[in-house]
Structures are given as structure tokens and as C-alpha cells.
mmCIF file of C-alpha atoms in Angstrom:
data_model
loop_
_atom_site.group_PDB
_atom_site.id
_atom_site.type_symbol
_atom_site.label_atom_id
_atom_site.label_comp_id
_atom_site.label_asym_id
_atom_site.label_seq_id
_atom_site.Cartn_x
_atom_site.Cartn_y
_atom_site.Cartn_z
ATOM 1 C CA MET A 1 46.122 -24.613 -40.396
ATOM 2 C CA ILE A 2 44.320 -22.497 -38.222
ATOM 3 C CA VAL A 3 45.187 -18.624 -38.736
ATOM 4 C CA GLU A 4 44.410 -16.170 -35.659
ATOM 5 C CA GLN A 5 42.730 -13.104 -36.170
ATOM 6 C CA PRO A 6 43.415 -10.025 -34.317
ATOM 7 C CA LEU A 7 40.086 -8.736 -32.290
ATOM 8 C CA SER A 8 37.042 -8.053 -34.633
ATOM 9 C CA SER A 9 34.379 -5.893 -33.934
ATOM 10 C CA ARG A 10 32.871 -8.742 -35.588
ATOM 11 C CA THR A 11 34.236 -10.499 -32.676
ATOM 12 C CA LEU A 12 33.630 -7.939 -29.813
ATOM 13 C CA SER A 13 29.559 -7.437 -30.816
ATOM 14 C CA ARG A 14 29.541 -11.267 -30.308
ATOM 15 C CA TRP A 15 30.716 -11.473 -27.125
ATOM 16 C CA LEU A 16 29.972 -7.930 -25.516
ATOM 17 C CA MET A 17 26.493 -7.604 -24.934
ATOM 18 C CA PRO A 18 26.302 -11.724 -23.973
ATOM 19 C CA THR A 19 29.037 -11.042 -20.953
ATOM 20 C CA ALA A 20 27.118 -8.122 -20.456
ATOM 21 C CA LEU A 21 23.877 -9.492 -19.252
ATOM 22 C CA VAL A 22 24.772 -12.516 -17.872
ATOM 23 C CA GLY A 23 26.831 -10.197 -15.520
ATOM 24 C CA ALA A 24 24.291 -7.669 -15.031
ATOM 25 C CA ALA A 25 21.671 -11.277 -14.391
ATOM 26 C CA LEU A 26 24.536 -12.155 -11.181
ATOM 27 C CA LEU A 27 25.741 -7.770 -10.756
ATOM 28 C CA SER A 28 22.292 -7.411 -10.637
ATOM 29 C CA ALA A 29 22.434 -5.061 -7.143
ATOM 30 C CA CYS A 30 18.279 -3.679 -7.479
ATOM 31 C CA THR A 31 17.659 -7.412 -7.131
ATOM 32 C CA PRO A 32 17.514 -9.706 -3.654
ATOM 33 C CA TYR A 33 16.237 -7.576 -1.212
ATOM 34 C CA GLU A 34 18.003 -6.828 1.131
ATOM 35 C CA MET A 35 21.513 -5.446 -1.114
ATOM 36 C CA ARG A 36 18.605 -2.459 -0.734
ATOM 37 C CA HIS A 37 17.666 -2.350 2.228
ATOM 38 C CA ASP A 38 20.026 -1.326 5.639
ATOM 39 C CA ASN A 39 20.947 -4.805 7.716
ATOM 40 C CA GLN A 40 19.476 -4.297 10.474
ATOM 41 C CA SER A 41 20.875 -7.404 12.734
ATOM 42 C CA ASP A 42 22.052 -4.851 14.888
ATOM 43 C CA ALA A 43 20.563 -4.319 18.243
ATOM 44 C CA ARG A 44 22.628 -0.618 18.699
ATOM 45 C CA ALA A 45 21.530 0.716 14.837
ATOM 46 C CA GLN A 46 18.551 0.061 15.733
ATOM 47 C CA ILE A 47 18.216 2.302 18.605
ATOM 48 C CA TRP A 48 20.344 4.664 16.416
ATOM 49 C CA LEU A 49 18.335 4.887 13.685
ATOM 50 C CA SER A 50 15.926 7.676 13.709
ATOM 51 C CA GLU A 51 17.818 10.773 12.178
ATOM 52 C CA GLU A 52 15.551 13.397 13.225
ATOM 53 C CA SER A 53 14.921 15.059 17.126
ATOM 54 C CA GLN A 54 12.299 12.495 18.793
ATOM 55 C CA VAL A 55 10.937 15.878 19.516
ATOM 56 C CA LYS A 56 10.476 17.396 16.350
ATOM 57 C CA VAL A 57 8.942 13.680 14.725
ATOM 58 C CA ARG A 58 6.662 12.988 17.979
ATOM 59 C CA ALA A 59 5.459 16.863 17.578
ATOM 60 C CA ALA A 60 5.283 16.567 13.989
ATOM 61 C CA GLN A 61 2.968 12.994 14.567
ATOM 62 C CA THR A 62 0.872 14.064 17.101
ATOM 63 C CA ARG A 63 -2.247 16.716 17.511
ATOM 64 C CA VAL A 64 -4.517 17.662 19.496
ATOM 65 C CA PHE A 65 -8.134 17.940 18.814
ATOM 66 C CA ASP A 66 -10.830 19.238 21.296
ATOM 67 C CA THR A 67 -13.341 16.356 21.281
ATOM 68 C CA PRO A 68 -13.830 13.695 23.861
ATOM 69 C CA ASP A 69 -15.668 12.000 21.426
ATOM 70 C CA ARG A 70 -13.087 8.549 21.032
ATOM 71 C CA HIS A 71 -15.331 6.473 19.044
ATOM 72 C CA LYS A 72 -16.558 9.472 16.473
ATOM 73 C CA MET A 73 -12.425 10.554 16.331
ATOM 74 C CA LEU A 74 -11.401 6.151 15.761
ATOM 75 C CA GLN A 75 -14.977 7.129 13.283
ATOM 76 C CA ALA A 76 -13.237 10.534 10.983
ATOM 77 C CA ILE A 77 -9.550 8.082 11.234
ATOM 78 C CA VAL A 78 -11.437 4.726 9.071
ATOM 79 C CA THR A 79 -12.738 7.484 6.621
ATOM 80 C CA THR A 80 -9.382 9.468 6.609
ATOM 81 C CA LEU A 81 -7.633 5.829 5.128
ATOM 82 C CA GLN A 82 -10.211 5.121 3.199
ATOM 83 C CA ASP A 83 -10.010 8.379 0.848
ATOM 84 C CA LEU A 84 -6.855 6.962 1.564
ATOM 85 C CA ASN A 85 -7.116 4.397 0.200
ATOM 86 C CA CYS A 86 -5.518 2.255 2.289
ATOM 87 C CA LYS A 87 -6.731 -1.519 3.545
ATOM 88 C CA ILE A 88 -7.661 -1.618 7.381
ATOM 89 C CA ASP A 89 -5.507 -4.137 9.250
ATOM 90 C CA VAL A 90 -5.984 -3.364 12.514
ATOM 91 C CA LEU A 91 -8.893 -2.403 14.906
ATOM 92 C CA ASP A 92 -9.160 -1.451 18.121
ATOM 93 C CA GLU A 93 -11.505 -0.028 19.588
ATOM 94 C CA GLU A 94 -11.228 0.307 23.860
ATOM 95 C CA LEU A 95 -7.437 0.605 23.352
ATOM 96 C CA GLY A 96 -8.044 3.253 19.922
ATOM 97 C CA ILE A 97 -5.540 2.174 17.181
ATOM 98 C CA VAL A 98 -6.187 1.892 14.230
ATOM 99 C CA SER A 99 -3.342 0.398 11.792
ATOM 100 C CA ALA A 100 -3.126 0.046 8.477
ATOM 101 C CA LYS A 101 -1.269 0.306 4.400
ATOM 102 C CA LYS A 102 -1.090 0.783 1.211
ATOM 103 C CA TYR A 103 0.942 0.233 -1.664
ATOM 104 C CA VAL A 104 2.915 3.046 -3.747
ATOM 105 C CA ASP A 105 3.728 2.501 -7.089
ATOM 106 C CA LEU A 106 7.646 4.739 -6.151
ATOM 107 C CA GLU A 107 9.843 1.780 -7.605
ATOM 108 C CA ARG A 108 10.639 0.533 -11.101
ATOM 109 C CA PRO A 109 12.888 -1.408 -12.389
ATOM 110 C CA THR A 110 15.252 0.853 -14.231
ATOM 111 C CA PHE A 111 17.337 -1.562 -16.405
ATOM 112 C CA PHE A 112 16.323 -5.194 -18.480
ATOM 113 C CA ASP A 113 16.349 -7.262 -15.228
ATOM 114 C CA PRO A 114 16.062 -11.271 -14.876
ATOM 115 C CA SER A 115 14.211 -11.810 -12.180
ATOM 116 C CA TYR A 116 10.817 -9.903 -13.123
ATOM 117 C CA ILE A 117 10.038 -12.255 -16.598
ATOM 118 C CA LEU A 118 8.584 -13.590 -14.105
ATOM 119 C CA TYR A 119 5.300 -11.721 -12.363
ATOM 120 C CA ARG A 120 3.647 -9.582 -14.575
ATOM 121 C CA PRO A 121 4.660 -5.824 -12.469
ATOM 122 C CA ASP A 122 1.262 -5.370 -12.000
ATOM 123 C CA THR A 123 0.417 -8.727 -9.549
ATOM 124 C CA LEU A 124 1.279 -9.196 -6.399
ATOM 125 C CA LEU A 125 1.171 -13.055 -6.095
ATOM 126 C CA PHE A 126 2.885 -15.126 -9.001
ATOM 127 C CA LEU A 127 2.346 -18.607 -7.905
ATOM 128 C CA THR A 128 5.089 -21.372 -10.475
ATOM 129 C CA ARG A 129 4.152 -24.792 -9.829
ATOM 130 C CA ASN A 130 6.912 -25.497 -7.310
ATOM 131 C CA PHE A 131 6.938 -22.205 -5.520
ATOM 132 C CA ARG A 132 4.519 -19.734 -3.197
ATOM 133 C CA ALA A 133 5.112 -16.318 -3.108
ATOM 134 C CA TRP A 134 3.809 -12.847 -2.495
ATOM 135 C CA GLY A 135 5.802 -10.827 -4.976
ATOM 136 C CA PRO A 136 7.193 -8.568 -6.397
ATOM 137 C CA PHE A 137 9.104 -7.411 -4.344
ATOM 138 C CA TYR A 138 9.657 -3.723 -5.340
ATOM 139 C CA HIS A 139 5.785 -3.824 -4.198
ATOM 140 C CA ARG A 140 6.297 -4.715 -0.882
ATOM 141 C CA SER A 141 9.317 -2.638 -0.534
ATOM 142 C CA ASP A 142 6.661 0.087 -1.492
ATOM 143 C CA LEU A 143 4.692 -0.405 1.555
ATOM 144 C CA VAL A 144 3.430 2.212 3.341
ATOM 145 C CA ARG A 145 2.242 0.914 6.493
ATOM 146 C CA LEU A 146 0.348 3.374 8.957
ATOM 147 C CA THR A 147 -1.008 3.956 12.516
ATOM 148 C CA VAL A 148 -2.646 5.800 14.299
ATOM 149 C CA THR A 149 -3.657 5.787 17.533
ATOM 150 C CA VAL A 150 -6.194 8.154 19.844
ATOM 151 C CA ARG A 151 -6.285 8.932 23.373
ATOM 152 C CA ASP A 152 -7.411 11.392 26.225
ATOM 153 C CA ARG A 153 -6.231 13.733 27.171
ATOM 154 C CA ASN A 154 -8.050 15.043 29.308
ATOM 155 C CA GLU A 155 -11.781 15.399 29.631
ATOM 156 C CA SER A 156 -12.077 17.068 26.511
ATOM 157 C CA GLN A 157 -9.573 16.157 24.945
ATOM 158 C CA LEU A 158 -8.120 13.901 22.516
ATOM 159 C CA ILE A 159 -5.348 13.133 21.821
ATOM 160 C CA VAL A 160 -3.979 11.923 17.701
ATOM 161 C CA ARG A 161 -0.968 10.222 16.838
ATOM 162 C CA ALA A 162 0.093 9.248 13.743
ATOM 163 C CA SER A 163 3.392 7.131 12.285
ATOM 164 C CA VAL A 164 3.675 6.065 9.115
ATOM 165 C CA GLN A 165 6.813 4.017 7.601
ATOM 166 C CA PHE A 166 8.313 3.539 4.023
ATOM 167 C CA TYR A 167 10.468 1.179 2.209
ATOM 168 C CA LEU A 168 11.077 0.439 6.284
ATOM 169 C CA ARG A 169 12.286 3.056 7.140
ATOM 170 C CA ALA A 170 10.385 5.736 10.367
ATOM 171 C CA VAL A 171 8.195 9.239 7.785
ATOM 172 C CA GLU A 172 10.159 11.410 9.511
ATOM 173 C CA ASP A 173 9.867 14.154 6.856
ATOM 174 C CA PRO A 174 6.868 16.767 8.749
ATOM 175 C CA VAL A 175 4.506 17.331 5.421
ATOM 176 C CA PRO A 176 3.249 13.893 5.048
ATOM 177 C CA TYR A 177 2.601 14.440 8.690
ATOM 178 C CA GLN A 178 0.593 17.433 8.120
ATOM 179 C CA GLN A 179 -1.081 16.235 4.522
ATOM 180 C CA PHE A 180 -3.087 13.234 7.208
ATOM 181 C CA PHE A 181 -3.512 15.186 8.998
ATOM 182 C CA ARG A 182 -4.655 18.527 7.663
ATOM 183 C CA THR A 183 -7.083 15.314 5.082
ATOM 184 C CA LEU A 184 -8.476 14.309 9.521
ATOM 185 C CA GLU A 185 -9.571 18.022 10.326
ATOM 186 C CA GLN A 186 -11.906 17.653 6.764
ATOM 187 C CA ALA A 187 -13.269 14.124 7.954
ATOM 188 C CA VAL A 188 -13.364 15.197 11.436
ATOM 189 C CA PHE A 189 -14.921 19.185 11.236
ATOM 190 C CA LEU A 190 -12.668 20.137 13.811
ATOM 191 C CA GLU A 191 -8.949 21.779 13.713
ATOM 192 C CA GLY A 192 -6.116 19.681 15.279
ATOM 193 C CA HIS A 193 -4.008 21.821 17.817
ATOM 194 C CA ALA A 194 0.094 21.169 17.931
ATOM 195 C CA VAL A 195 0.739 19.470 21.457
ATOM 196 C CA ASP A 196 1.487 23.010 23.442
ATOM 197 C CA MET B 1 48.017 -16.340 -26.671
ATOM 198 C CA ASN B 2 45.374 -18.406 -26.912
ATOM 199 C CA THR B 3 41.741 -17.805 -27.287
ATOM 200 C CA PHE B 4 40.940 -17.639 -24.029
ATOM 201 C CA THR B 5 43.527 -14.873 -23.031
ATOM 202 C CA MET B 6 42.553 -13.062 -25.789
ATOM 203 C CA HIS B 7 38.846 -12.452 -24.327
ATOM 204 C CA ILE B 8 39.911 -11.543 -21.039
ATOM 205 C CA PRO B 9 39.753 -7.963 -21.753
ATOM 206 C CA LEU B 10 36.521 -8.272 -23.142
ATOM 207 C CA PHE B 11 35.346 -9.943 -20.035
ATOM 208 C CA GLY B 12 36.260 -7.367 -17.902
ATOM 209 C CA ALA B 13 35.186 -4.737 -20.165
ATOM 210 C CA GLY B 14 31.793 -6.632 -20.322
ATOM 211 C CA LEU B 15 31.642 -6.854 -16.186
ATOM 212 C CA LEU B 16 32.539 -3.119 -16.531
ATOM 213 C CA LEU B 17 29.549 -2.357 -18.714
ATOM 214 C CA ALA B 18 27.803 -5.401 -16.252
ATOM 215 C CA GLY B 19 28.029 -2.868 -12.738
ATOM 216 C CA ILE B 20 27.672 0.143 -14.220
ATOM 217 C CA LEU B 21 24.105 -1.740 -15.675
ATOM 218 C CA SER B 22 23.805 -2.938 -12.160
ATOM 219 C CA LEU B 23 24.418 -0.435 -9.936
ATOM 220 C CA GLN B 24 21.850 2.371 -11.858
ATOM 221 C CA GLY B 25 18.631 2.965 -9.703
ATOM 222 C CA CYS B 26 20.014 0.784 -6.641
ATOM 223 C CA ALA B 27 18.948 3.553 -4.033
ATOM 224 C CA ALA B 28 16.472 3.945 -1.488
ATOM 225 C CA PRO B 29 13.305 5.605 -3.267
ATOM 226 C CA GLU B 30 12.723 9.119 -1.413
ATOM 227 C CA VAL B 31 9.877 9.894 0.030
ATOM 228 C CA LYS B 32 7.513 11.782 -1.512
ATOM 229 C CA PRO B 33 5.502 14.604 0.539
ATOM 230 C CA ASP B 34 1.904 13.825 -1.285
ATOM 231 C CA LEU B 35 2.618 10.638 0.422
ATOM 232 C CA LEU B 36 -0.409 10.797 2.331
ATOM 233 C CA ALA B 37 -2.458 13.132 0.750
ATOM 234 C CA PRO B 38 -5.579 11.529 -0.619
ATOM 235 C CA THR B 39 -5.632 11.799 -4.474
ATOM 236 C CA GLU B 40 -7.981 14.386 -7.042
ATOM 237 C CA ALA B 41 -8.690 10.860 -8.538
ATOM 238 C CA GLN B 42 -9.738 9.570 -5.138
ATOM 239 C CA MET B 43 -11.953 12.106 -4.238
ATOM 240 C CA LYS B 44 -14.415 12.180 -7.051
ATOM 241 C CA ILE B 45 -15.231 8.066 -6.980
ATOM 242 C CA ARG B 46 -15.775 8.902 -3.238
ATOM 243 C CA SER B 47 -19.435 9.422 -4.177
ATOM 244 C CA LEU B 48 -19.548 7.026 -6.502
ATOM 245 C CA GLN B 49 -18.641 5.362 -3.153
ATOM 246 C CA THR B 50 -21.206 6.271 -0.769
ATOM 247 C CA ARG B 51 -24.625 4.391 -0.808
ATOM 248 C CA SER B 52 -27.204 4.813 1.900
ATOM 249 C CA PHE B 53 -30.474 2.583 2.733
ATOM 250 C CA ASP B 54 -33.086 2.868 4.414
ATOM 251 C CA LEU B 55 -32.349 1.694 8.328
ATOM 252 C CA THR B 56 -32.246 1.177 11.382
ATOM 253 C CA ASP B 57 -30.857 -1.414 12.962
ATOM 254 C CA ARG B 58 -27.300 -1.345 12.681
ATOM 255 C CA ASN B 59 -26.145 -4.554 13.313
ATOM 256 C CA ALA B 60 -28.227 -5.851 10.714
ATOM 257 C CA ALA B 61 -26.328 -3.604 8.670
ATOM 258 C CA ILE B 62 -22.925 -4.981 9.059
ATOM 259 C CA ARG B 63 -24.135 -8.838 8.872
ATOM 260 C CA GLY B 64 -25.612 -7.381 5.149
ATOM 261 C CA VAL B 65 -22.940 -6.684 4.536
ATOM 262 C CA ILE B 66 -20.834 -9.627 5.387
ATOM 263 C CA ALA B 67 -23.808 -11.607 3.742
ATOM 264 C CA SER B 68 -23.161 -9.660 0.141
ATOM 265 C CA LEU B 69 -19.413 -10.192 0.647
ATOM 266 C CA GLN B 70 -19.324 -13.674 0.970
ATOM 267 C CA ASP B 71 -22.423 -13.987 -2.084
ATOM 268 C CA LEU B 72 -19.244 -12.415 -4.233
ATOM 269 C CA GLY B 73 -16.512 -15.121 -2.820
ATOM 270 C CA PHE B 74 -14.740 -13.023 -0.862
ATOM 271 C CA ILE B 75 -13.220 -14.164 1.895
ATOM 272 C CA ILE B 76 -13.941 -11.431 5.086
ATOM 273 C CA GLU B 77 -10.789 -10.474 7.149
ATOM 274 C CA ARG B 78 -11.548 -8.154 9.794
ATOM 275 C CA ALA B 79 -15.525 -7.090 11.316
ATOM 276 C CA ASN B 80 -16.077 -4.441 14.191
ATOM 277 C CA GLU B 81 -19.106 -4.595 14.967
ATOM 278 C CA GLY B 82 -18.377 -0.395 17.060
ATOM 279 C CA LEU B 83 -17.428 1.193 14.602
ATOM 280 C CA GLY B 84 -18.858 -0.690 11.087
ATOM 281 C CA LEU B 85 -16.181 -1.931 9.344
ATOM 282 C CA VAL B 86 -15.672 -5.204 7.345
ATOM 283 C CA THR B 87 -12.295 -6.143 5.166
ATOM 284 C CA ALA B 88 -13.136 -8.533 3.175
ATOM 285 C CA ALA B 89 -10.462 -10.288 0.467
ATOM 286 C CA ARG B 90 -10.426 -12.784 -2.585
ATOM 287 C CA PHE B 91 -8.701 -14.243 -5.706
ATOM 288 C CA ALA B 92 -9.757 -11.953 -8.905
ATOM 289 C CA GLU B 93 -10.433 -13.650 -12.222
ATOM 290 C CA PRO B 94 -10.436 -14.209 -14.441
ATOM 291 C CA ASN B 95 -5.648 -14.754 -13.796
ATOM 292 C CA TYR B 96 -6.617 -16.100 -9.787
ATOM 293 C CA TYR B 97 -3.211 -15.014 -8.967
ATOM 294 C CA ASP B 98 -4.362 -10.494 -8.252
ATOM 295 C CA VAL B 99 -5.903 -9.955 -5.546
ATOM 296 C CA VAL B 100 -9.559 -7.027 -4.262
ATOM 297 C CA THR B 101 -8.780 -6.470 -1.345
ATOM 298 C CA ILE B 102 -12.215 -4.497 0.410
ATOM 299 C CA THR B 103 -13.019 -1.820 2.506
ATOM 300 C CA VAL B 104 -16.561 -1.480 3.442
ATOM 301 C CA THR B 105 -17.842 0.771 7.076
ATOM 302 C CA VAL B 106 -21.645 1.261 7.744
ATOM 303 C CA ARG B 107 -22.403 4.947 9.628
ATOM 304 C CA GLN B 108 -25.205 5.569 11.517
ATOM 305 C CA GLU B 109 -26.296 8.704 8.839
ATOM 306 C CA THR B 110 -29.736 10.362 10.189
ATOM 307 C CA ALA B 111 -31.773 8.478 12.898
ATOM 308 C CA GLY B 112 -33.881 5.946 9.459
ATOM 309 C CA LYS B 113 -30.250 5.874 7.542
ATOM 310 C CA MET B 114 -27.942 3.995 7.311
ATOM 311 C CA SER B 115 -25.002 4.828 4.984
ATOM 312 C CA PHE B 116 -22.035 2.320 3.618
ATOM 313 C CA ARG B 117 -19.007 3.614 2.005
ATOM 314 C CA ALA B 118 -16.632 -0.288 0.464
ATOM 315 C CA ASN B 119 -13.853 0.969 -0.719
ATOM 316 C CA ALA B 120 -11.761 -1.649 -3.230
ATOM 317 C CA ILE B 121 -8.831 -2.293 -4.339
ATOM 318 C CA TYR B 122 -6.900 -4.374 -6.926
ATOM 319 C CA ASN B 123 -3.364 -5.123 -6.657
ATOM 320 C CA ASN B 124 -1.493 -2.551 -4.917
ATOM 321 C CA LYS B 125 -4.802 -0.195 -7.239
ATOM 322 C CA PRO B 126 -7.557 1.419 -5.696
ATOM 323 C CA ILE B 127 -10.198 0.740 -8.150
ATOM 324 C CA ASP B 128 -12.585 3.826 -9.650
ATOM 325 C CA ASP B 129 -14.761 2.406 -12.087
ATOM 326 C CA PRO B 130 -18.026 3.031 -10.818
ATOM 327 C CA LYS B 131 -19.739 -0.726 -12.597
ATOM 328 C CA VAL B 132 -17.758 -2.592 -9.964
ATOM 329 C CA TYR B 133 -19.837 -0.449 -7.080
ATOM 330 C CA GLN B 134 -23.056 -0.354 -8.433
ATOM 331 C CA ASN B 135 -22.279 -4.241 -8.422
ATOM 332 C CA PHE B 136 -21.270 -4.141 -4.604
ATOM 333 C CA PHE B 137 -24.287 -2.324 -4.264
ATOM 334 C CA ALA B 138 -26.533 -4.345 -5.857
ATOM 335 C CA ALA B 139 -25.411 -7.263 -3.918
ATOM 336 C CA LEU B 140 -25.515 -5.611 -0.981
ATOM 337 C CA GLN B 141 -29.386 -4.636 -1.493
ATOM 338 C CA ARG B 142 -30.209 -7.787 -2.325
ATOM 339 C CA ALA B 143 -28.220 -8.802 0.632
ATOM 340 C CA LEU B 144 -30.594 -6.346 3.141
ATOM 341 C CA PHE B 145 -33.331 -7.554 0.579
ATOM 342 C CA LEU B 146 -34.401 -3.686 0.123
ATOM 343 C CA SER B 147 -36.870 -3.286 -1.870
ATOM 344 C CA GLN B 148 -37.450 0.063 -1.753
ATOM 345 C CA GLU B 149 -34.708 2.323 -4.280
ATOM 346 C CA SER B 150 -31.351 3.615 -3.159
ATOM 347 C CA THR B 151 -30.023 7.018 -3.367
ATOM 348 C CA PRO B 152 -26.594 7.816 -3.113
ATOM 349 C CA SER B 153 -25.063 9.866 -1.153
ATOM 350 C CA SER B 154 -24.066 13.561 -1.408
#
């Protein structure tokens, strides 16, 4: 004859942890890449995405340099990006565009995350027998992308504009731009000033 | 009361715990103010990454860089003659799921001197081991067929 027993602490410990772990794996809100990012499929949402005033952001992103030498400026930009450990992706001298990217480690899985068992956290590529992709995904989120453009303002001045994206969003804080231009100024031996 | 109904509150507690666990750390990280600031470590290895060779032909210098990268098993991704930039990548030993990317720039230092700067990144971490750069410059020197001593530029 089976006697029904009340909930003992043994039963509790036997069931609670597996349920919690399986539940965490199922509910794991940090795992799918999409869940941590805004869904940008709505064009209207994209248009209103910018939170700061565009004029203010543009002023932070732009500096005027008193030199007509585009070539030297582009070289200084490349040197600066090398100083920042960036990888140059696009370089067009004629159009005056330099694009680069770098990864920063900010995110870490904060608890046991089953999806990370597959990867070593410091690698960008994982290969299995039937699946091949870039990962782990949190490194992709930590991607910093930047584009620097150089254009002539007048015969003796150049305008340099840097725009940075981090976590798929435009960086609107002026401080990173100030630091970028400080490094660039050191590389080009000139002082940049804000557009009047 | 059967065993299943008896365990329902437990499942509930487990799921609640799971929810609390899984909601941690889901927010997008804040932009660090030093996102675009050069690090001190980078400033230290800058001189290791730079070397000058007595050369006058810029085109030959860039071709030398490409040849040395090919010697080291890299695939050239981008080469720009005007600005003297070469980027290349390869899978790294011993696992071959790690990626090494390298950016090399060539700059005319003086009339008879070319300055080369190499930046290597292992996955997402910059390489700061001087030996790696020494090896690269040794390969570059071989590729350039230079016999004279190279001097690290300051």
C-alpha cells in the first residue's frame, strides 16, 4: 500500500533545482539576441530613434581643422583608429571615408547560461559538424562601429565628422567623441575646433 | 491528491526562481565614456608595433607587406596604395576557430625611410606580446630582401 507523504524538504530539494534550471533555460531572457535589442522593423520607430537633438549630436561629432591636406588627415585618422585597436573596414580616399570596428567586453553572462556551453567565451567563431556561424552573440552586441568622414570646408579648412554606433544604437554622448578628437588632434598635430 | 497536483506549487516556485534568474543582466550595457579613448597598454606597445626600414619605393614597401602577410598565411582583405594600408586575417593555430586580424600601415618618414606600423588583434583582444610583432617584422624584412639592420622607431 502506497502512503502519501507530506512535502518533505528532500522532495523540495529534489524538484526545485531541476525545475528552476530547466525553467531558466526556457525563459532565459538574455539568450536570444533579439530580446536584448529594440525591434527596429518599424520605419517610424527608426526615424524617432534618436533621443538627443540632432544639432547637438552633430556638433559633438564634428570638428574643423585648419589644414587643406586631406591625405594627411586621412592618414592621421587611420593612425588614430590603430591606436584605438580598431580594424579598418572601409577606406576611400576620394570620398574621404574611413570605417572601422572594434569589440569591447562589457557584457558577461551573469548566471549559468546553457547556450554558452557551446562556446569558449573569448572566441568569435564556433564550428560544429552541421552548423557554422559567428559567435558568441554577446560579442556581436559589443561591437563598436565608427565612420569618420573628411570633407573640405573651404580652401584652408577640413571638416572631420565621426559617428559611432554601439549596441546597434548611435552613440549620442559627447564624451567618447571628445576623446576620439583628442587622440586625432595628437596624431595630426593640430587643434580641432567646433563648427561656428 | 495525486503526485502531480502535489508538485504544482513547486513547479510554480521553480519557474518564479527561473524568471528572476533569467531577468538579470538583460539590459543593454551603458556606453562607457572611454569607449573611444586609447588605453595605456596600447600606448606602451605602440613602439613595438612600429619599425622603420631604409626604403624609398612606397609601392615596393606595400608589396613587401602583402608578400610577408602571405608568407605568414594571411588572406589579404584590403589594400590601399594611396594611404598605405593593408588589412589581412587568418585563423589562428592551434585551434583554427580563433581569428587573427592585422592592420599594417606604411608611412613615408623621411625621404629614404619608410615607417611600418602593424596592429594585430586576436579574436577581440589586441595582441600585446612583443614577440608577435618581432616575428612579423622579421618576415617583413625577409620579404623586402633587406640585409641592413632595422631600427625600431621611437
